[in-house]
Short mmCIF file of C-alpha atoms and ligand atoms in Angstrom, two decimals:
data_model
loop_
_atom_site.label_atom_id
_atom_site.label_comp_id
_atom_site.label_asym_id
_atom_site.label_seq_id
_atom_site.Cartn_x
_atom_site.Cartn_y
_atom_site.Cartn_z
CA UNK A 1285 84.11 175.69 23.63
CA UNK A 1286 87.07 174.40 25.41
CA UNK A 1287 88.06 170.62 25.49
CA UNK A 1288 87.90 168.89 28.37
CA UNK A 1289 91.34 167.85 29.60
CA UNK A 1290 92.30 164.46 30.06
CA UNK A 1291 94.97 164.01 32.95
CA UNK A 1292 96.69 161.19 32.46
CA UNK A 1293 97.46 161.00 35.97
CA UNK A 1294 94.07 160.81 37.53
CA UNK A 1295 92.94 158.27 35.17
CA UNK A 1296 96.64 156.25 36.21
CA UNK A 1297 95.95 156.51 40.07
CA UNK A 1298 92.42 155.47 39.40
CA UNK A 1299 93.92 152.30 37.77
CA UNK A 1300 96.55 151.72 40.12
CA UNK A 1301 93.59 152.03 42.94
CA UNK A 1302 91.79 148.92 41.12
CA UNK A 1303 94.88 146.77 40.88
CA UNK A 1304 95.97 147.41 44.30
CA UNK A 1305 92.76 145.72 44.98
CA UNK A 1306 92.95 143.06 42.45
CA UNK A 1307 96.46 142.35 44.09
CA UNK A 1308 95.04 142.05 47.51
CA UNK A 1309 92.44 139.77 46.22
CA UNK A 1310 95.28 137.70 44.67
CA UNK A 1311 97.21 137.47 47.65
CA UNK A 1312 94.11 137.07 49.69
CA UNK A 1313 92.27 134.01 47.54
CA UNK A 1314 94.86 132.25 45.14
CA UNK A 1315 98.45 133.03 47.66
CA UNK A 1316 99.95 134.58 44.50
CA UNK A 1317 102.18 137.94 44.49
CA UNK A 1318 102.74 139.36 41.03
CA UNK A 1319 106.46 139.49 40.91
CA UNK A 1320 108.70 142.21 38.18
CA UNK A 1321 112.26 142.25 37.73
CA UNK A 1322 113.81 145.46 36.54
CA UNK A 1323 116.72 145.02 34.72
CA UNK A 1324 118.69 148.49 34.08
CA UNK A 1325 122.74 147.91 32.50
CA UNK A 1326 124.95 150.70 33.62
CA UNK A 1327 123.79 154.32 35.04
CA UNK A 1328 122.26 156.33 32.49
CA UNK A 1329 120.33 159.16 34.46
CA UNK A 1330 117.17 158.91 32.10
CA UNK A 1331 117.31 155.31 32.69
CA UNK A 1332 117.93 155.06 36.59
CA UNK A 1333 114.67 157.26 36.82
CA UNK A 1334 112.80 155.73 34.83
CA UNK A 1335 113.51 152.10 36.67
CA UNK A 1336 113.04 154.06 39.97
CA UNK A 1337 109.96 154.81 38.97
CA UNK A 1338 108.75 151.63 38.44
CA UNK A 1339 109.77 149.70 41.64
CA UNK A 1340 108.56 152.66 43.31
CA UNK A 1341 104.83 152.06 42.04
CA UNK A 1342 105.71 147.99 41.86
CA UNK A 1343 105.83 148.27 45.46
CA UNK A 1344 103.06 150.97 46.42
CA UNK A 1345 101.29 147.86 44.93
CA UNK A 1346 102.59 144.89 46.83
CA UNK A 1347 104.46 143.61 44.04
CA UNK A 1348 107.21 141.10 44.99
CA UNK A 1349 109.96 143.32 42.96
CA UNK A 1350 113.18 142.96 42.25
CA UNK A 1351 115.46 145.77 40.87
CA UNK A 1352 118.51 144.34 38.80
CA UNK A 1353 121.43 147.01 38.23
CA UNK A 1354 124.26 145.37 36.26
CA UNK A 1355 127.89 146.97 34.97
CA UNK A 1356 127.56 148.86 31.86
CA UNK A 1357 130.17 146.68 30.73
CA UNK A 1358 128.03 143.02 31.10
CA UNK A 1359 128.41 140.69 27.57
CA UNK A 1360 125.58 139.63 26.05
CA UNK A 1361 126.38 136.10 27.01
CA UNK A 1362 126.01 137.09 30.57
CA UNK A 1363 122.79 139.39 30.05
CA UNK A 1364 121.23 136.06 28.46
CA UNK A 1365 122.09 134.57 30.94
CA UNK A 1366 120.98 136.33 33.33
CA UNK A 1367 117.26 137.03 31.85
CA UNK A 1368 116.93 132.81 31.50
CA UNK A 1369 117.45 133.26 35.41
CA UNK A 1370 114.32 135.20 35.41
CA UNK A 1371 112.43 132.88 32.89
CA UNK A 1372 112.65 130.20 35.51
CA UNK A 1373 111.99 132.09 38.17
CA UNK A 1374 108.59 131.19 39.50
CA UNK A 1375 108.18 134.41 41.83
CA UNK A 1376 108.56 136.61 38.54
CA UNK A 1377 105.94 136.80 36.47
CA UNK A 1378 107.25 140.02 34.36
CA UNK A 1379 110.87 140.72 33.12
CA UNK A 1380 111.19 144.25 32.05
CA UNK A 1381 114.79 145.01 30.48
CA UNK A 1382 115.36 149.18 30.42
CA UNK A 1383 116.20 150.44 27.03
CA UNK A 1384 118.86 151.77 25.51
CA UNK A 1385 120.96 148.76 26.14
CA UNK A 1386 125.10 149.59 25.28
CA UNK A 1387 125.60 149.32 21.91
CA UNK A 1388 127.95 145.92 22.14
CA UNK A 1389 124.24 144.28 23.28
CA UNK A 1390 122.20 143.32 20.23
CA UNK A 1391 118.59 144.86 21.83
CA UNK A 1392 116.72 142.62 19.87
CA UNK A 1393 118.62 139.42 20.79
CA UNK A 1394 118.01 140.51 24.63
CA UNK A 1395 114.13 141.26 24.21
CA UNK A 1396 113.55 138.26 21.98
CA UNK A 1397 115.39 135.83 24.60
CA UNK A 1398 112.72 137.19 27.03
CA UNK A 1399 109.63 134.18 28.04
CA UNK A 1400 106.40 135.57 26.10
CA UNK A 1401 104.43 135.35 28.92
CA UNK A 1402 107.02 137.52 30.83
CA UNK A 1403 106.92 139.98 28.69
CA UNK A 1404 105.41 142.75 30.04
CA UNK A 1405 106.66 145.40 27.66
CA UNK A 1406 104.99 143.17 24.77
CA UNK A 1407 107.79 143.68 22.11
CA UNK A 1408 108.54 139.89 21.77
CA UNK A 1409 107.29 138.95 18.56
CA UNK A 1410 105.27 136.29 19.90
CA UNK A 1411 103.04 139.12 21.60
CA UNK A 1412 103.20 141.41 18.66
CA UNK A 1413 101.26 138.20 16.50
CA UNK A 1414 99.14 137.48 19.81
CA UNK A 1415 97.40 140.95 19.75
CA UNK A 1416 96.97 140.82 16.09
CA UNK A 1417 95.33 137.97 16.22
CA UNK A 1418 93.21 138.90 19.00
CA UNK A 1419 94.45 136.06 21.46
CA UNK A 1420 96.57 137.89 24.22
CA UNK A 1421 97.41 138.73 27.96
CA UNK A 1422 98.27 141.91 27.61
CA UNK A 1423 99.75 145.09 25.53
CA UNK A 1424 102.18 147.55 25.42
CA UNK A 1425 101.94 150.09 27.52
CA UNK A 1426 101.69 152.76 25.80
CA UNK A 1427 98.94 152.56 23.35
CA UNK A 1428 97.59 150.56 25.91
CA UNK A 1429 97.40 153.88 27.93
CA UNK A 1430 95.99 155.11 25.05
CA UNK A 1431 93.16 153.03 25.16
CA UNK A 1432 92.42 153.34 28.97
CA UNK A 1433 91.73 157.15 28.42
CA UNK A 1434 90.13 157.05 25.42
CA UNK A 1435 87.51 154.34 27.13
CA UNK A 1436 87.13 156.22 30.60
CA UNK A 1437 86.75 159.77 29.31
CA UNK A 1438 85.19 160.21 25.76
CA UNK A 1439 83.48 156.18 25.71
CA UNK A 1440 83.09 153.28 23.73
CA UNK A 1441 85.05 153.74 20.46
CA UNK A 1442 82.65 151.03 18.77
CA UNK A 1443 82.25 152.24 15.44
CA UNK A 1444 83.59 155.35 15.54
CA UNK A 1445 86.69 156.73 12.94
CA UNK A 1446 90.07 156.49 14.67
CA UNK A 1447 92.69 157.63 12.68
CA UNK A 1448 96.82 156.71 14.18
CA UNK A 1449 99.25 159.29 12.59
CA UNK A 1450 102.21 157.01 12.74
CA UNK A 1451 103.02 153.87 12.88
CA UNK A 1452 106.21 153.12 14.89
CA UNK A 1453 106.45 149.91 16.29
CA UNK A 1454 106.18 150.87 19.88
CA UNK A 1455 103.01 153.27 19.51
CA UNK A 1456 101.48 153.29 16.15
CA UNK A 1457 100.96 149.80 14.61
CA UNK A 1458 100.19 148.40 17.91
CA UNK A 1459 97.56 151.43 18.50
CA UNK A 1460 95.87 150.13 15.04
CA UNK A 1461 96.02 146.65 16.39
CA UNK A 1462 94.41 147.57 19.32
CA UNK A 1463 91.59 149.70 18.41
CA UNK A 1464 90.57 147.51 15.37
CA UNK A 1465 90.12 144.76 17.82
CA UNK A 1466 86.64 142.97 17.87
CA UNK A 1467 86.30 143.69 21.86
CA UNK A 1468 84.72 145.88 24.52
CA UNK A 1469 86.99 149.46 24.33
CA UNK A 1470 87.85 148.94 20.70
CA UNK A 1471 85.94 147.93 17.57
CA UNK A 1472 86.90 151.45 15.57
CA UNK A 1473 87.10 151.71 11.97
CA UNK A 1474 90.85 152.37 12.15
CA UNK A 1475 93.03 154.43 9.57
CA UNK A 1476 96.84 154.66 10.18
CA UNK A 1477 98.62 157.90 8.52
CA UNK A 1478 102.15 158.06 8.01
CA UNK A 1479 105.08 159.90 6.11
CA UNK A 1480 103.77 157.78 2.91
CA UNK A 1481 100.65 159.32 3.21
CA UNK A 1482 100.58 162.66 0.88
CA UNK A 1483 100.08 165.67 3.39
CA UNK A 1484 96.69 166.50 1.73
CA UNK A 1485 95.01 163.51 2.18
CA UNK A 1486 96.63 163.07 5.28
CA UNK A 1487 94.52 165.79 6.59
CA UNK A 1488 91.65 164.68 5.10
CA UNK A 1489 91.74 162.01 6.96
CA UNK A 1490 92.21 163.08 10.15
CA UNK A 1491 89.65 165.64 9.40
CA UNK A 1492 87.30 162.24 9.63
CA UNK A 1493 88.40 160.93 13.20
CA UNK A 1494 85.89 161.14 16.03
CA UNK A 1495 89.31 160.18 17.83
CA UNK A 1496 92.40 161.31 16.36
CA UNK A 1497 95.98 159.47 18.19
CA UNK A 1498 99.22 161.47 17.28
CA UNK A 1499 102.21 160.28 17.64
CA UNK A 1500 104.41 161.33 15.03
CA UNK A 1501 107.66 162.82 17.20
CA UNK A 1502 107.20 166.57 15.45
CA UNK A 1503 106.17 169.18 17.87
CA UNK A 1504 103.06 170.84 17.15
CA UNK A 1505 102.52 169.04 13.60
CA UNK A 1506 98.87 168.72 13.93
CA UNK A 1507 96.45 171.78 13.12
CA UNK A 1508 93.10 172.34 14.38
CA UNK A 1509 91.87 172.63 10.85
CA UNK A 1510 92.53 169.08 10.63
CA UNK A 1511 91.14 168.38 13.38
CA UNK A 1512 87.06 167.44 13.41
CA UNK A 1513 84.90 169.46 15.61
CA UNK A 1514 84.34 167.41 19.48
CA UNK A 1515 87.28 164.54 18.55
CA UNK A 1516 88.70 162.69 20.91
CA UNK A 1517 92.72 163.91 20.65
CA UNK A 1518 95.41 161.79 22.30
CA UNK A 1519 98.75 163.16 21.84
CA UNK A 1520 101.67 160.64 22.30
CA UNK A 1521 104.30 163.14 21.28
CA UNK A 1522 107.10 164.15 23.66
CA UNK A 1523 109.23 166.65 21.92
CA UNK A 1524 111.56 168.86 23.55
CA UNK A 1525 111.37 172.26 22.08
CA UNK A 1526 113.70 174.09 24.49
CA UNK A 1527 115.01 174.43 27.73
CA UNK A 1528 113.64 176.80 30.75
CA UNK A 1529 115.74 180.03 31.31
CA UNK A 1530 113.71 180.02 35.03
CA UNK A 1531 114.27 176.02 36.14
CA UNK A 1532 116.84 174.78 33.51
CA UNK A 1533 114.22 172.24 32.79
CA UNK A 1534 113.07 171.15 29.39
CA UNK A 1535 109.85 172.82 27.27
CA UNK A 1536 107.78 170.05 26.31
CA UNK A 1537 105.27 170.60 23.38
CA UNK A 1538 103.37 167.18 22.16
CA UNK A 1539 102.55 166.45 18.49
CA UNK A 1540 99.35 168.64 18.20
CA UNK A 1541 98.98 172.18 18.51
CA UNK A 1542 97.07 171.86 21.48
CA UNK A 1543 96.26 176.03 22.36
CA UNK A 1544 94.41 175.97 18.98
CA UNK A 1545 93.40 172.28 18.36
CA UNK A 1546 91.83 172.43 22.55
CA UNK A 1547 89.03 174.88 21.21
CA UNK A 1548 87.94 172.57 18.18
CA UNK A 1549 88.15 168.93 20.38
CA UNK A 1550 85.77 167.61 23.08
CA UNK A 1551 88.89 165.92 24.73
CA UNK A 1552 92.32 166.36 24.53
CA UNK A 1553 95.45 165.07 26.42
CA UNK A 1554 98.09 167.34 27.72
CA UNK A 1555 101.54 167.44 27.43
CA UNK A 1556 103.21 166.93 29.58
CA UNK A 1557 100.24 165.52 32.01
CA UNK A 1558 98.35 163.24 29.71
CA UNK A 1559 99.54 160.18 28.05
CA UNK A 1560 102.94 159.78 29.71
CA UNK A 1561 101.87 159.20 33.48
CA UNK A 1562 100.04 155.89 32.21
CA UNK A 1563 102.82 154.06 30.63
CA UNK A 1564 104.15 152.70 34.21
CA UNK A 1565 100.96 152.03 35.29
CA UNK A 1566 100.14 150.00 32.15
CA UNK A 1567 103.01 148.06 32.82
CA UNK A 1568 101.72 147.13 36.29
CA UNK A 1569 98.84 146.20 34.78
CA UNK A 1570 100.58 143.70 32.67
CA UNK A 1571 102.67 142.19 35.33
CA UNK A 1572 99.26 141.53 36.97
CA UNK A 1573 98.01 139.97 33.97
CA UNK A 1574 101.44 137.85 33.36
CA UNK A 1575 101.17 136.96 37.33
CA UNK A 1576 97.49 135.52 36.54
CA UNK A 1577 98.30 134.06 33.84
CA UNK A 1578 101.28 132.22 35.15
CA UNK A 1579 98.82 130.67 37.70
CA UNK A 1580 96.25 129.43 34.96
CA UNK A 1581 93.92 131.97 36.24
CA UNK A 1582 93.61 133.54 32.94
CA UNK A 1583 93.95 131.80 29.73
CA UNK A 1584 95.34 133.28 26.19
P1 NAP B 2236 109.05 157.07 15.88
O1 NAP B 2236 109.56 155.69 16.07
O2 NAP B 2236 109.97 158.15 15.44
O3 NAP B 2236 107.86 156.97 14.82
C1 NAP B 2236 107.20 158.12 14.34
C2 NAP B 2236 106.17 157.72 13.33
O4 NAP B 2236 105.52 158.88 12.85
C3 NAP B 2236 106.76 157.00 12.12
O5 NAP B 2236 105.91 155.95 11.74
C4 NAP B 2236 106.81 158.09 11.05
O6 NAP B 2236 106.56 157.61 9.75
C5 NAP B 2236 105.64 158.97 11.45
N1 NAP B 2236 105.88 160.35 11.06
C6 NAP B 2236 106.98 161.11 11.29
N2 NAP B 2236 106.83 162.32 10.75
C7 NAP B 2236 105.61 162.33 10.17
C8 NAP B 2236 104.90 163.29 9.42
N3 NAP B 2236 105.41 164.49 9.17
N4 NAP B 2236 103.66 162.96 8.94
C9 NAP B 2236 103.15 161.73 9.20
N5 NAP B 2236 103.79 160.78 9.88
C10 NAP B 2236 105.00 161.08 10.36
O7 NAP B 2236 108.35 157.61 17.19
P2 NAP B 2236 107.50 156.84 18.32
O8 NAP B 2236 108.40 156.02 19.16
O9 NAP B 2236 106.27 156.24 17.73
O10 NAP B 2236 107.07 158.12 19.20
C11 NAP B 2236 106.26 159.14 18.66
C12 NAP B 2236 106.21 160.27 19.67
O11 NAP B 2236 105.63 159.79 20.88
C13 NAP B 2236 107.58 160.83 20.08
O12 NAP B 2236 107.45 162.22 20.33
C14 NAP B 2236 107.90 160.09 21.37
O13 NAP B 2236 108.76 160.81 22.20
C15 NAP B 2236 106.53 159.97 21.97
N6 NAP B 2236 106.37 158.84 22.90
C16 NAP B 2236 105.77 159.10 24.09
C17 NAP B 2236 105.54 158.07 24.99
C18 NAP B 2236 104.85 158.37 26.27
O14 NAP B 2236 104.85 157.56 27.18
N7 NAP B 2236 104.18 159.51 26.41
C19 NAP B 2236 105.96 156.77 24.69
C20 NAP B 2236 106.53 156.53 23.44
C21 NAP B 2236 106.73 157.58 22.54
P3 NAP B 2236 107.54 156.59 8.96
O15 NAP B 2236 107.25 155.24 9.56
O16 NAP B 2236 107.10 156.68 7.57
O17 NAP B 2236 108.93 157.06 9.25
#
């Protein structure tokens, strides 16, 4: 039997129904607007969409947002500078800095010089040791996504065998972090997989997960024979694998090879479709979260 899909959008404008309320209620009860900064440097076309995109939803929700464009050509000093602006800005509650940065900007220098509790991307190191520990406000947004469909359409994963292939720092070491987390919507006996991990037992292994989370960056890399009969598979993977003689557009495959691994799964994400429309809304989560916790509504 077929999987049933999980669209990543429906689940997305579900959330972003529930914090449009929560925002309301803000407004309404405690006077506070959550408040995100966009910072993009220069005019990369990948970049200028993807910032679009965000004040776009930051102010479906009633965000207070602001959208930073600065000159490809800005020194570090000056980026520094300007992101300690934001720190002490007490209408922002989340500073999110676009990535790639030009190469004369040392990334980590700029994300690191970011508050903590502004960071709604959660690559600071201080957030990274937070959500290991267990003591945090929120989580990147993309395993975070993760998570959210996971919980809303196969269930609890309390108990059950998730196995992460990869372990980037963006997707797969937080996705262990998160699901081996003694809370509500985690609590899974968590394996991570990873180019150190022989092929054979490798599959074995993924053979075991009730809910199996790819995201490895090679296109169609995981088999349905490795794949358990009714897992749970959420595939991170955004590979192009050609371009569109019809539309010019790029063919998107994801890490699994979904026509075949679909008829052995009880869920499966799409691609594109399935993991990829939460990651904004993940991050509006988060500025939500930094806005309340700003305000001493929530503590970490
Ligand atoms: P990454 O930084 O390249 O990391 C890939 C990870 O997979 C690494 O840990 C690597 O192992 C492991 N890996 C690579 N080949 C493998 C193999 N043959 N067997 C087992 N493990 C293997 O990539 P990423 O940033 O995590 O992204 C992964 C995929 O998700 C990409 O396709 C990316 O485009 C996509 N992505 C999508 C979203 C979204 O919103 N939908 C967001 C982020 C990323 P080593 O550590 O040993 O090198």
């Amino acid at each position: 039997m077929a999987a049933t899909l999980i669209k990543g959008a429906e689940v997305a404008a579900q959330i972003r129904a529930e914090l449009k309320q929560e925002v309301d209620e803000l407004k309404a009860k405690h006077n506070l607007t959550p408040g995100l900064v966009t910072i993009l440097v220069g005019e990369d076309p990948a970049s200028v969409s993807y910032v679009t995109a965000k004040q776009k939803t930051s102010h479906e929700l009633g965000f207070y947002s602001v959208q930073d464009n600065q000159p490809p050509d800005i020194t570090e000093e000056a980026l520094l500078k300007l992101l300690d602006k934001y720190n002490n800005d007490p209408k922002i509650h989340g500073i999110l800095v676009q990535l790639p940065l030009p190469k004369h900007i040392d990334s980590n220098k700029v994300l690191y010089a970011i508050n903590p509790d502004k960071d709604v991307d959660a690559f600071h190191p201080v957030n990274v040791g937070r959500i290991l520990i267990g003591n945090y406000a929120f989580l990147p947004c993309t395993p975070a996504g993760c998570q959210e469909l996971i919980v809303r359409a196969y269930g609890d994963p309390k108990g059950k065998e998730c196995v992460v292939v990869g372990r980037s720092n963006i997707v797969g070491k937080p996705m262990v972090a998160i699901m081996i987390q003694k809370r509500q919507g985690a609590n899974a006996t968590v394996t991570c997989v990873h180019t150190g991990t022989p092929k054979d037992k490798m599959i074995e292994h993924c053979r075991r997960a009730d809910i199996l989370v790819v995201a490895a960056g090679v296109p169609k890399y995981v088999q349905a024979d490795w794949v358990k009969e009714g897992a749970c598979v959420i595939d991170v993977g955004v590979n192009r694998i050609g371009v569109s003689e019809k539309t010019g557009k790029a063919i998107l495959a994801g890490d699994v090879d979904f026509d075949a691994v679909k008829e052995k799964a009880s869920f499966i994400t799409p691609v594109p479709g399935g993991v990829g429309p939460m990651t904004i809304t993940m991050l509006m989560k988060n500025t939500v979260m930094a806005a309340k916790l700003n305000a001493g509504l929530i503590k970490i």
